Coordinates of C-alpha atoms in Angstrom, one line a residue:
M1 CA 9.9 -30.2 -1.6
N2 CA 11.6 -33.3 0.0
N3 CA 13.9 -31.3 2.2
A4 CA 11.4 -28.6 3.1
V5 CA 9.8 -28.6 6.5
L6 CA 6.4 -28.3 4.9
S7 CA 5.4 -30.9 2.3
Y8 CA 2.2 -32.4 0.9
R9 CA 0.9 -35.6 -0.7
D10 CA -2.5 -36.8 -1.6
A11 CA -3.9 -33.4 -0.8
V12 CA -2.7 -33.5 2.8
L13 CA -0.2 -30.9 4.3
Y14 CA 2.6 -32.1 6.5
R15 CA 5.1 -30.4 8.8
S16 CA 8.2 -32.5 9.5
G17 CA 6.2 -35.5 8.5
E18 CA 3.2 -34.8 10.8
R19 CA -0.2 -33.7 9.5
Y20 CA -0.4 -30.0 9.7
R21 CA -2.6 -27.0 9.1
I22 CA -1.4 -23.4 8.5
L23 CA -3.3 -20.9 10.7
A24 CA -1.8 -17.6 9.7
G25 CA -2.3 -13.9 9.6
A26 CA -0.8 -11.2 7.5
I27 CA 1.2 -8.3 9.1
H28 CA 3.3 -6.0 6.8
Y29 CA 6.5 -4.8 8.6
F30 CA 6.5 -1.7 6.4
R31 CA 3.0 -0.6 7.7
V32 CA 3.8 -1.0 11.4
H33 CA 6.2 1.1 13.4
P34 CA 9.2 -1.2 14.3
D35 CA 8.7 -0.5 18.0
H36 CA 5.3 -2.2 17.7
W37 CA 6.4 -5.3 15.7
R38 CA 6.7 -7.5 18.7
D39 CA 3.4 -6.4 20.2
R40 CA 1.5 -7.1 17.0
L41 CA 3.2 -10.5 16.5
R42 CA 2.5 -11.5 20.0
K43 CA -1.2 -10.6 19.6
L44 CA -1.3 -12.7 16.3
R45 CA 0.1 -15.6 18.2
A46 CA -2.5 -15.1 20.9
M47 CA -5.2 -15.3 18.2
G48 CA -4.2 -18.9 17.8
A49 CA -2.1 -18.4 14.7
N50 CA 1.0 -20.5 14.1
T51 CA 2.3 -18.4 11.2
V52 CA 2.8 -14.8 10.1
D53 CA 2.7 -13.8 6.5
T54 CA 4.4 -10.7 5.0
Y55 CA 5.0 -9.1 1.7
V56 CA 8.3 -7.4 0.8
A57 CA 7.9 -4.0 -0.8
W58 CA 10.8 -3.4 -3.1
N59 CA 10.3 0.3 -3.4
F60 CA 10.3 0.6 0.5
H61 CA 13.9 -0.6 0.4
Q62 CA 15.2 0.9 -2.9
P63 CA 13.3 4.0 -3.9
H64 CA 16.0 5.4 -6.1
R65 CA 17.9 3.9 -9.0
G66 CA 21.5 3.0 -8.3
Q67 CA 21.3 3.1 -4.5
A68 CA 21.9 0.0 -2.5
P69 CA 18.8 -1.5 -0.9
D70 CA 18.3 -0.4 2.7
F71 CA 17.6 -3.2 5.2
T72 CA 18.2 -1.1 8.4
G73 CA 15.8 0.3 11.0
W74 CA 12.2 0.3 9.8
R75 CA 13.4 -1.7 6.8
D76 CA 15.1 -4.4 8.8
L77 CA 13.2 -7.4 7.3
G78 CA 15.5 -9.8 9.1
R79 CA 14.7 -8.4 12.5
F80 CA 11.0 -8.7 11.8
I81 CA 11.4 -12.4 10.9
D82 CA 13.6 -13.0 13.9
L83 CA 11.0 -11.4 16.2
A84 CA 8.3 -13.6 14.7
A85 CA 10.5 -16.6 15.6
E86 CA 10.9 -15.4 19.2
E87 CA 7.1 -15.2 19.5
G88 CA 6.8 -18.8 18.3
L89 CA 5.5 -18.1 14.8
D90 CA 6.5 -19.6 11.5
V91 CA 7.0 -17.1 8.7
I92 CA 5.7 -17.0 5.1
V93 CA 7.5 -14.5 2.9
R94 CA 6.0 -13.1 -0.3
P95 CA 8.9 -11.3 -2.1
G96 CA 7.1 -10.6 -5.3
P97 CA 8.7 -8.6 -7.0
Y98 CA 5.1 -7.5 -7.5
I99 CA 3.0 -7.5 -4.4
C100 CA -0.2 -5.5 -5.0
A101 CA -1.1 -5.0 -1.3
E102 CA -2.7 -1.6 -2.0
W103 CA 0.8 -0.4 -1.8
D104 CA 2.2 2.3 -4.1
N105 CA 3.0 0.8 -7.6
G106 CA 2.4 -2.7 -6.3
G107 CA 5.8 -2.5 -4.6
F108 CA 7.7 -1.8 -7.8
P109 CA 10.1 1.2 -7.7
A110 CA 9.0 4.1 -9.9
W111 CA 12.5 4.2 -11.5
L112 CA 11.9 0.6 -12.7
T113 CA 8.4 1.0 -14.1
G114 CA 9.4 4.4 -15.6
T115 CA 12.1 2.7 -17.8
P116 CA 11.1 3.4 -21.4
G117 CA 9.7 0.4 -23.2
I118 CA 10.0 -2.0 -20.2
G119 CA 7.7 -5.0 -20.0
L120 CA 6.5 -5.7 -16.5
R121 CA 5.9 -9.1 -15.0
C122 CA 7.0 -11.0 -18.1
L123 CA 10.3 -12.3 -19.6
D124 CA 11.4 -8.9 -20.7
P125 CA 15.2 -9.0 -20.2
V126 CA 15.4 -5.4 -18.8
F127 CA 12.8 -6.3 -16.2
T128 CA 14.2 -9.7 -15.2
A129 CA 17.8 -8.3 -15.0
A130 CA 16.6 -5.7 -12.5
V131 CA 14.7 -8.3 -10.5
E132 CA 17.8 -10.5 -10.4
E133 CA 19.8 -7.7 -8.9
W134 CA 17.1 -7.0 -6.3
F135 CA 16.8 -10.7 -5.5
D136 CA 20.6 -10.9 -5.1
Q137 CA 20.3 -8.5 -2.2
L138 CA 17.0 -9.6 -0.7
L139 CA 17.0 -13.4 -0.8
P140 CA 20.1 -14.0 1.4
I141 CA 18.1 -12.4 4.2
I142 CA 15.3 -14.8 3.7
A143 CA 17.3 -17.9 2.8
S144 CA 19.5 -17.7 5.9
R145 CA 16.3 -17.7 8.0
Q146 CA 14.7 -20.7 6.5
A147 CA 13.6 -23.7 8.7
C148 CA 16.4 -25.8 7.1
N149 CA 18.8 -23.3 8.6
G150 CA 17.2 -23.2 12.0
G151 CA 15.0 -20.2 11.2
P152 CA 11.2 -19.7 11.0
V153 CA 10.7 -19.3 7.2
V154 CA 8.7 -22.3 6.1
A155 CA 7.3 -21.1 2.7
V156 CA 8.0 -18.5 0.0
Q157 CA 5.6 -17.2 -2.6
I158 CA 6.4 -17.0 -6.3
E159 CA 5.2 -13.7 -7.8
N160 CA 1.7 -12.7 -6.7
E161 CA -1.8 -13.2 -8.1
Y162 CA -0.3 -13.5 -11.6
G163 CA -3.4 -15.0 -13.0
S164 CA -5.1 -11.6 -12.5
Y165 CA -2.5 -10.0 -14.8
G166 CA -0.9 -12.2 -17.4
D167 CA -0.4 -15.7 -18.8
D168 CA 3.4 -15.9 -19.2
H169 CA 4.0 -19.2 -17.5
D170 CA 7.6 -19.2 -18.6
Y171 CA 8.0 -16.0 -16.4
I172 CA 6.5 -17.8 -13.4
R173 CA 8.9 -20.7 -13.9
W174 CA 11.7 -18.1 -14.3
N175 CA 10.7 -16.5 -11.0
R176 CA 10.6 -19.9 -9.3
D177 CA 14.1 -20.7 -10.7
A178 CA 15.4 -17.3 -9.5
L179 CA 14.3 -18.1 -6.0
E180 CA 15.8 -21.6 -6.0
Q181 CA 19.1 -20.5 -7.5
R182 CA 19.5 -18.1 -4.6
G183 CA 19.0 -20.6 -1.9
I184 CA 15.3 -20.8 -1.3
S185 CA 14.7 -24.5 -0.6
E186 CA 11.5 -24.4 1.6
L187 CA 8.1 -24.9 0.1
L188 CA 7.3 -22.6 -2.9
F189 CA 3.8 -21.7 -3.9
T190 CA 1.8 -19.4 -6.3
A191 CA -1.3 -17.5 -5.2
D192 CA -4.3 -16.7 -7.3
G193 CA -8.1 -16.0 -7.1
G194 CA -10.2 -19.0 -6.3
T195 CA -11.6 -19.7 -9.8
D196 CA -10.6 -21.5 -13.0
Y197 CA -9.9 -18.2 -14.7
F198 CA -7.2 -17.1 -12.2
L199 CA -5.7 -20.6 -12.1
D200 CA -5.4 -20.6 -15.9
G201 CA -3.1 -17.5 -15.8
G202 CA -1.1 -18.0 -12.6
A203 CA -0.7 -21.6 -11.6
V204 CA 2.0 -23.9 -13.0
E205 CA 2.6 -27.6 -12.7
G206 CA 5.0 -28.8 -10.1
T207 CA 4.3 -25.9 -7.7
W208 CA 1.7 -25.7 -5.0
A209 CA -1.2 -23.4 -6.0
T210 CA -2.9 -21.4 -3.2
A211 CA -6.0 -19.2 -3.3
T212 CA -6.9 -15.6 -2.5
L213 CA -10.6 -15.0 -1.7
G214 CA -13.0 -13.6 0.9
S215 CA -16.0 -15.9 0.5
R216 CA -17.3 -19.0 -1.2
G217 CA -14.3 -20.9 0.1
D218 CA -16.3 -24.2 -0.2
E219 CA -16.6 -23.5 -4.0
A220 CA -12.9 -22.8 -4.3
V221 CA -12.1 -26.0 -2.4
A222 CA -14.2 -27.9 -5.0
T223 CA -12.3 -26.1 -7.8
W224 CA -9.0 -27.2 -6.3
Q225 CA -10.1 -30.8 -5.9
R226 CA -10.9 -30.8 -9.6
R227 CA -8.0 -28.7 -10.9
R228 CA -5.2 -29.5 -8.3
P229 CA -6.3 -32.9 -6.9
G230 CA -3.1 -33.7 -5.2
E231 CA -2.7 -30.4 -3.4
P232 CA -4.0 -29.3 0.0
F233 CA -6.2 -26.2 -0.1
F234 CA -4.7 -23.0 1.4
N235 CA -6.5 -19.7 1.3
V236 CA -3.4 -17.6 1.6
E237 CA -5.5 -14.4 1.6
F238 CA -8.8 -14.6 3.4
W239 CA -10.2 -11.1 3.1
G240 CA -11.7 -10.7 6.5
G241 CA -12.0 -6.9 5.9
W242 CA -11.3 -4.5 3.2
F243 CA -9.4 -1.3 2.5
D244 CA -10.9 2.2 1.7
H245 CA -10.5 4.7 -1.2
W246 CA -10.7 8.4 -0.7
G247 CA -14.2 9.7 -1.5
E248 CA -15.9 6.3 -0.9
E249 CA -17.5 4.6 2.1
H250 CA -15.6 3.0 5.0
H251 CA -15.6 -0.8 4.7
V252 CA -16.4 -3.1 7.6
R253 CA -17.3 -6.8 7.7
D254 CA -19.4 -8.5 10.4
A255 CA -17.2 -10.5 12.7
A256 CA -19.5 -13.5 13.0
E257 CA -20.0 -13.7 9.2
A258 CA -16.2 -13.5 8.5
A259 CA -15.6 -16.3 11.1
A260 CA -18.3 -18.4 9.6
E261 CA -16.5 -18.2 6.2
V262 CA -13.2 -19.2 7.8
R263 CA -15.0 -22.2 9.5
K264 CA -16.1 -23.4 6.0
I265 CA -12.5 -23.7 4.9
L266 CA -11.2 -25.2 8.1
D267 CA -14.0 -27.8 8.2
L268 CA -12.9 -28.9 4.8
D269 CA -9.3 -29.5 6.1
G270 CA -8.0 -26.3 4.5
S271 CA -5.4 -23.9 5.8
V272 CA -6.1 -20.1 6.0
C273 CA -4.3 -16.8 6.4
I274 CA -6.3 -13.8 7.5
Y275 CA -5.6 -10.8 5.3
M276 CA -5.1 -8.6 7.2
A277 CA -4.6 -9.8 10.7
H278 CA -3.2 -6.4 11.5
G279 CA -3.3 -3.8 8.7
G280 CA -1.4 -0.9 10.2
S281 CA -1.0 2.4 8.3
N282 CA 0.1 3.6 4.9
F283 CA 2.6 6.0 6.5
G284 CA 4.1 8.7 4.3
L285 CA 3.2 8.3 0.7
G286 CA 2.9 4.5 0.7
S287 CA -0.7 4.3 -0.3
G288 CA -1.4 2.8 -3.7
A289 CA -4.4 3.3 -5.9
N290 CA -6.9 1.4 -8.1
H291 CA -8.7 2.4 -11.3
D292 CA -12.4 1.9 -12.0
G293 CA -12.1 2.3 -15.8
T294 CA -13.0 6.0 -15.6
R295 CA -10.9 7.6 -12.8
L296 CA -8.2 6.8 -10.3
Q297 CA -9.3 5.4 -6.9
P298 CA -6.5 6.4 -4.4
T299 CA -6.3 4.4 -1.2
V300 CA -6.5 6.3 2.2
T301 CA -3.7 6.6 4.7
S302 CA -5.1 4.1 7.1
Y303 CA -4.8 0.4 6.3
D304 CA -6.8 -0.7 9.3
S305 CA -8.8 -2.9 6.9
D306 CA -11.3 -3.8 9.7
A307 CA -8.7 -6.3 10.8
P308 CA -9.0 -8.4 14.0
I309 CA -6.0 -6.4 15.4
A310 CA -6.9 -2.8 14.9
E311 CA -4.6 -0.1 13.6
N312 CA -3.6 0.8 17.2
G313 CA -3.2 -2.8 18.3
T314 CA -6.6 -3.2 20.0
L315 CA -8.1 -6.7 19.9
T316 CA -11.5 -6.4 18.2
E317 CA -14.7 -8.4 18.2
K318 CA -13.4 -10.0 15.0
F319 CA -10.2 -11.1 16.9
H320 CA -12.2 -13.1 19.4
A321 CA -14.4 -14.6 16.7
L322 CA -11.5 -15.8 14.6
R323 CA -9.6 -16.9 17.6
A324 CA -12.4 -19.2 18.5
E325 CA -12.3 -20.7 15.0
F326 CA -8.5 -21.1 15.1
F327 CA -8.5 -23.0 18.4
R328 CA -11.5 -25.0 17.4
A329 CA -9.6 -26.2 14.3
Q330 CA -6.8 -27.3 16.7
G331 CA -9.2 -29.2 18.8
T332 CA -8.5 -27.2 22.0
A333 CA -10.3 -24.6 24.0
A334 CA -8.9 -21.1 23.7
P335 CA -6.8 -20.3 26.7
V336 CA -7.4 -17.2 28.8
L337 CA -5.7 -14.2 27.3
D338 CA -2.9 -12.4 29.0
P339 CA -4.5 -9.3 30.6
D340 CA -1.7 -7.2 29.1
L341 CA -3.0 -8.0 25.7
L342 CA -6.5 -6.8 26.6
A343 CA -5.3 -3.5 28.2
E344 CA -6.5 -0.3 26.7
V345 CA -3.9 1.4 24.6
P346 CA -2.8 4.7 26.2
V347 CA -3.7 7.9 24.4
L348 CA -2.9 11.5 24.8
P349 CA -5.6 13.8 26.1
A350 CA -7.9 15.4 23.6
A351 CA -6.9 18.9 22.6
T352 CA -7.8 21.6 20.1
L353 CA -4.7 23.6 18.8
P354 CA -4.9 26.8 16.8
L355 CA -3.2 26.6 13.4
G356 CA -1.6 29.6 11.9
P357 CA -2.2 31.0 8.5
A358 CA -0.7 29.1 5.5
P359 CA 1.9 30.8 3.4
D360 CA 1.6 31.1 -0.3
L361 CA 1.6 27.5 -1.5
R362 CA 3.4 28.1 -4.8
A363 CA 6.1 30.2 -3.2
V364 CA 6.8 27.5 -0.7
L365 CA 7.0 24.8 -3.4
R366 CA 9.2 27.0 -5.7
G367 CA 11.7 27.3 -3.0
S368 CA 11.8 23.5 -2.2
G369 CA 13.3 22.1 -5.3
T370 CA 15.6 22.7 -8.3
P371 CA 13.8 23.9 -11.4
V372 CA 14.2 21.9 -14.6
R373 CA 13.5 23.4 -18.0
S374 CA 12.2 21.5 -21.0
V375 CA 10.2 22.1 -24.2
K376 CA 7.4 19.7 -23.4
P377 CA 6.2 19.0 -19.8
L378 CA 8.2 16.3 -18.0
S379 CA 6.7 13.5 -16.1
F380 CA 7.6 12.4 -12.5
E381 CA 9.7 9.6 -14.1
D382 CA 11.6 12.1 -16.3
L383 CA 12.4 14.1 -13.2
G384 CA 13.5 11.0 -11.2
L385 CA 10.6 11.6 -8.7
D386 CA 8.7 8.7 -7.3
S387 CA 6.0 10.5 -5.3
G388 CA 5.0 14.0 -4.1
L389 CA 4.3 17.0 -6.3
V390 CA 5.5 18.8 -9.4
L391 CA 4.9 22.5 -10.0
Y392 CA 4.9 23.3 -13.8
S393 CA 5.0 26.8 -15.2
A394 CA 4.9 28.3 -18.7
E395 CA 3.6 31.3 -20.6
A396 CA 0.8 31.0 -23.1
V397 CA -1.2 33.5 -25.1
L398 CA -4.9 33.1 -24.3
P399 CA -7.1 34.2 -27.2
G400 CA -9.0 37.5 -27.1
R401 CA -8.2 41.3 -27.2
P402 CA -7.7 43.8 -24.4
D403 CA -10.9 45.5 -25.4
A404 CA -12.8 42.2 -26.1
P405 CA -11.7 39.4 -23.7
A406 CA -12.6 35.9 -25.0
E407 CA -13.0 32.5 -23.4
A408 CA -10.9 29.5 -24.2
K409 CA -10.5 25.9 -23.0
L410 CA -7.3 25.1 -21.1
K411 CA -6.9 21.3 -21.3
I412 CA -4.4 18.9 -19.9
T413 CA -4.1 15.6 -21.7
G414 CA -2.7 12.6 -19.7
V415 CA -2.7 14.3 -16.3
H416 CA -1.9 12.0 -13.4
D417 CA -3.4 12.6 -11.0
R418 CA -4.8 15.9 -9.7
A419 CA -3.8 19.3 -10.9
H420 CA -4.4 22.8 -9.5
V421 CA -4.3 25.3 -12.3
W422 CA -3.5 29.0 -11.8
V423 CA -3.6 31.7 -14.5
D424 CA -1.7 34.9 -13.7
G425 CA -1.8 33.9 -10.0
V426 CA -5.5 33.2 -9.8
L427 CA -6.7 29.7 -9.2
A428 CA -8.7 28.7 -12.3
G429 CA -9.8 25.3 -11.0
I430 CA -8.7 21.7 -10.3
L431 CA -8.5 19.0 -13.0
D432 CA -7.9 15.2 -12.6
D433 CA -7.3 12.2 -14.7
A434 CA -11.1 12.1 -15.6
T435 CA -11.6 15.8 -16.3
G436 CA -8.2 16.9 -17.6
A437 CA -9.1 16.5 -21.3
E438 CA -12.4 18.4 -20.8
G439 CA -10.4 21.3 -19.4
L440 CA -11.3 24.6 -17.7
T441 CA -12.8 27.7 -19.1
V442 CA -10.3 30.6 -18.9
T443 CA -10.5 34.2 -20.2
G444 CA -7.8 35.8 -22.2
T445 CA -6.9 39.2 -23.8
G446 CA -4.4 38.0 -26.5
Q447 CA -1.6 38.7 -24.1
P448 CA 0.9 36.2 -22.6
A449 CA -0.5 34.7 -19.4
R450 CA 1.4 32.9 -16.7
L451 CA 0.3 29.3 -16.3
E452 CA 1.1 27.4 -13.2
I453 CA 0.0 23.8 -12.7
L454 CA 0.6 21.8 -9.5
V455 CA 0.3 18.1 -10.1
E456 CA -0.1 15.7 -7.2
N457 CA 0.7 12.0 -7.4
L458 CA -2.2 10.5 -5.4
G459 CA -0.6 7.0 -5.3
R460 CA 0.6 4.7 -8.1
I461 CA -1.8 2.1 -9.3
N462 CA -1.1 -1.3 -7.6
Y463 CA -3.4 -3.7 -9.4
G464 CA -4.4 -4.6 -13.0
P465 CA -3.2 -3.6 -16.4
L466 CA -2.4 0.0 -15.5
T467 CA 0.2 -1.0 -12.9
G468 CA 3.3 1.1 -13.7
Q469 CA 1.4 4.0 -15.2
G470 CA 3.4 7.2 -15.1
K471 CA 2.6 10.4 -13.1
G472 CA 2.6 14.1 -13.9
I473 CA 1.6 15.6 -17.3
L474 CA 2.1 12.7 -19.7
G475 CA 0.5 14.4 -22.7
G476 CA 0.5 18.1 -23.0
V477 CA -1.3 21.4 -22.1
L478 CA -3.5 22.9 -24.7
V479 CA -5.2 26.2 -25.2
N480 CA -8.2 25.1 -27.3
Q481 CA -6.3 22.9 -29.8
R482 CA -2.9 24.6 -29.5
Y483 CA -0.1 23.1 -27.4
T484 CA 1.9 25.2 -25.0
F485 CA 5.6 24.6 -25.1
H486 CA 8.7 25.6 -23.0
W487 CA 8.1 24.6 -19.4
T488 CA 9.8 24.9 -16.1
Q489 CA 9.0 22.3 -13.6
T490 CA 10.0 22.0 -9.9
P491 CA 9.9 18.5 -8.4
V492 CA 8.8 18.4 -4.8
P493 CA 9.9 15.2 -3.0
L494 CA 7.7 15.5 0.0
A495 CA 8.9 12.2 1.5
E496 CA 12.4 13.6 1.7
W497 CA 11.6 17.0 3.2
G498 CA 13.6 17.9 6.3
A499 CA 13.6 20.8 8.7
A500 CA 14.5 23.5 6.1
E501 CA 11.5 22.6 3.9
L502 CA 9.1 22.2 6.8
D503 CA 10.1 25.4 8.6
P504 CA 7.9 27.7 6.5
L505 CA 4.8 25.6 7.0
P506 CA 2.2 26.4 9.6
G507 CA 2.3 24.1 12.6
V508 CA 1.2 23.5 16.2
D509 CA 3.1 22.4 19.2
F510 CA 1.9 20.3 22.1
D511 CA 3.4 18.7 25.2
A512 CA 3.2 15.1 26.2
A513 CA 4.1 13.8 29.6
E514 CA 5.1 10.6 28.0
P515 CA 4.8 9.0 24.6
A516 CA 1.3 7.7 23.8
D517 CA -0.9 7.2 20.8
T518 CA -3.0 10.0 19.4
Y519 CA -5.3 10.7 16.4
V520 CA -4.9 13.9 14.5
A521 CA -7.8 15.6 12.7
L522 CA -8.0 18.8 10.7
P523 CA -11.8 19.4 10.8
D524 CA -11.9 22.6 8.8
S525 CA -9.1 21.8 6.3
G526 CA -9.5 20.5 2.8
K527 CA -6.6 18.4 1.6
G528 CA -2.9 18.1 2.2
F529 CA -0.1 16.4 4.1
L530 CA 0.8 16.2 7.8
W531 CA 4.2 15.7 9.6
I532 CA 4.8 15.0 13.3
N533 CA 8.3 15.7 14.6
G534 CA 9.6 15.7 11.1
F535 CA 8.0 12.3 10.2
L536 CA 5.6 12.4 7.2
L537 CA 2.4 10.8 8.6
G538 CA 0.5 10.8 5.4
R539 CA -2.3 12.5 3.5
Y540 CA -5.5 14.0 4.9
W541 CA -8.6 14.9 2.7
E542 CA -12.0 16.2 3.5
A543 CA -13.3 13.7 0.8
G544 CA -13.2 11.1 3.6
P545 CA -14.1 8.5 4.7
Q546 CA -11.0 8.8 7.0
R547 CA -11.2 11.7 9.3
T548 CA -8.2 11.1 11.7
L549 CA -4.6 10.0 11.1
Y550 CA -3.2 7.5 13.6
V551 CA 0.0 8.6 15.4
P552 CA 1.7 5.6 17.1
A553 CA 3.3 6.4 20.4
P554 CA 6.9 5.9 19.2
L555 CA 6.5 9.0 17.0
V556 CA 5.5 11.1 20.1
R557 CA 8.2 12.5 22.4
A558 CA 8.0 13.1 26.1
G559 CA 8.0 16.9 26.2
R560 CA 7.5 19.2 23.2
N561 CA 6.1 17.9 19.9
T562 CA 5.5 19.6 16.6
I563 CA 2.9 19.0 13.9
K564 CA 3.4 20.7 10.5
V565 CA 0.8 21.0 7.7
L566 CA 1.1 21.5 4.0
A567 CA -2.4 22.5 2.8
L568 CA -3.2 22.1 -0.9
D569 CA -6.9 22.9 -0.6
M570 CA -8.7 25.1 2.0
P571 CA -6.2 25.7 4.7
G572 CA -7.7 25.2 8.1
T573 CA -7.5 27.0 11.4
V574 CA -7.2 24.2 14.0
V575 CA -5.5 20.8 14.5
E576 CA -7.3 18.4 16.9
L577 CA -5.8 15.6 18.9
R578 CA -8.5 13.0 19.5
E579 CA -8.7 10.0 21.7
A580 CA -10.2 7.6 19.1
A581 CA -10.0 6.9 15.4
D582 CA -12.6 8.1 13.0
L583 CA -12.3 6.1 9.8
G584 CA -15.7 7.0 8.5
T585 CA -19.2 5.7 8.3
A586 CA -19.3 1.9 8.0
D587 CA -20.9 0.4 4.9
L588 CA -21.6 -3.4 5.1
S589 CA -22.9 -3.6 1.6
E590 CA -19.6 -2.3 0.2
I591 CA -17.5 -5.0 1.9
E592 CA -19.9 -7.7 0.8
A593 CA -19.5 -6.6 -2.8
A594 CA -15.7 -6.4 -2.5
V595 CA -15.1 -9.9 -1.0
L596 CA -17.6 -11.6 -3.3
S597 CA -16.1 -10.1 -6.5

């Protein structure tokens, strides 16, 4: 700590020997198109922030086992940090390796969590060896940009909210050592919920403990004064908004109420980081999921999070409310904003475009991958597939006679996450992780029937004891109590689809005079995936609350543009380009419950 630009003593934070307060906001480079990085960072600085905070998503850089991590283009973490410096911002980096963040698998690569017998987030040697290899590639990018080397990185987090998961303090110390051994010399810290329970699991002596919470900051400050009396209070995640799950309500938080909670912390000499300052989007298949104890809760494609800087970069009412608090804490009046920052974001004109008929879904998927045969059904992990779909097929004799058909239960044990079931080419129904063991009623005649089961990975769990759970059919398929064996499965890596795979899909073309934002809606479609100009934008689902997918201008070409749609449920007839986002009906009570929990 002595050589770090940030230090503390007697519960006071210092920067280069002067009393200091961190006024920060979180922006995740992996959720923002790189052409927009500078704009979002500049707006964060205009909010009065002196620091930007970002996680590092391991699986974004190294999705496949054995490949070298990719730090180019959208994955150029170093460029994001450098741009922050150019905009006058310090940088806090949270390299995990676990990040939560409502990101698929909490940032862990599926090839890692799918390693048989591995222990996650503990001193399992298989796990720590993999993390060390990752850190060997990642940490030089961060270390070379530390303040001690003339860069903007002033602090680095050890693990993430570990007190919500485990109590292996030796693992936390190992993580701290791994950072220091690879050149991290700026201030290190842990981050946990703002109560004794979370501190018990995640905080260690000799390392700054910070808090994550959305309310009751004054109570958390009192806890820190009792538990960590020599340390300044830093709310490294102030939840000024919240994320959404498919099938639930859209979360918003009143701007004045959020600002009042921030003021409580600042008035008690605390530091704060707004999570999220700018949420961005879960492009592609980046969305994670939670679990309520009964069923999966997949996160929507948008990560707007009711943030002060909206998904499209607009400065919201919450931006101005928090900006007032940030400048108040600095003892200065907020300067007049640059008019460019307040300008409306250009959008394409609204349009309704006819969508052609969808081809046979199973035929398209059968032709998109290489079949793999096995006796028992294989999981996504067995197939080396991190996300997307798997089409399973087998023959099974359904009980009954030709002259006396009989009913049976077709059950799938351990299905993750959502399964379309066809019997002899006829859709029998849809099962999920909560209903798979109950099964579907099917009719048989004692003859072999063709079973086809399409399993969709809705996003890997990113928080809690189920982090790292596998995908696909993890148990088996039963006809009543009898297992079906001998399966053929076709993995469908949607995130890797190119022109050949997209060509058979129905699509629409539209012209743009110049690149601009747009919002895509499929008002009469059920569920599926959408690409624009070959880029997988994300999932859509009539379950809501999200009704439009944000298309940032850099994905739009001047001239002809093409949207492609893979429909899983209820293929629609139109694609709409809209001029504003529709993220669903706001529910104030839901956000209150979330941030107070």
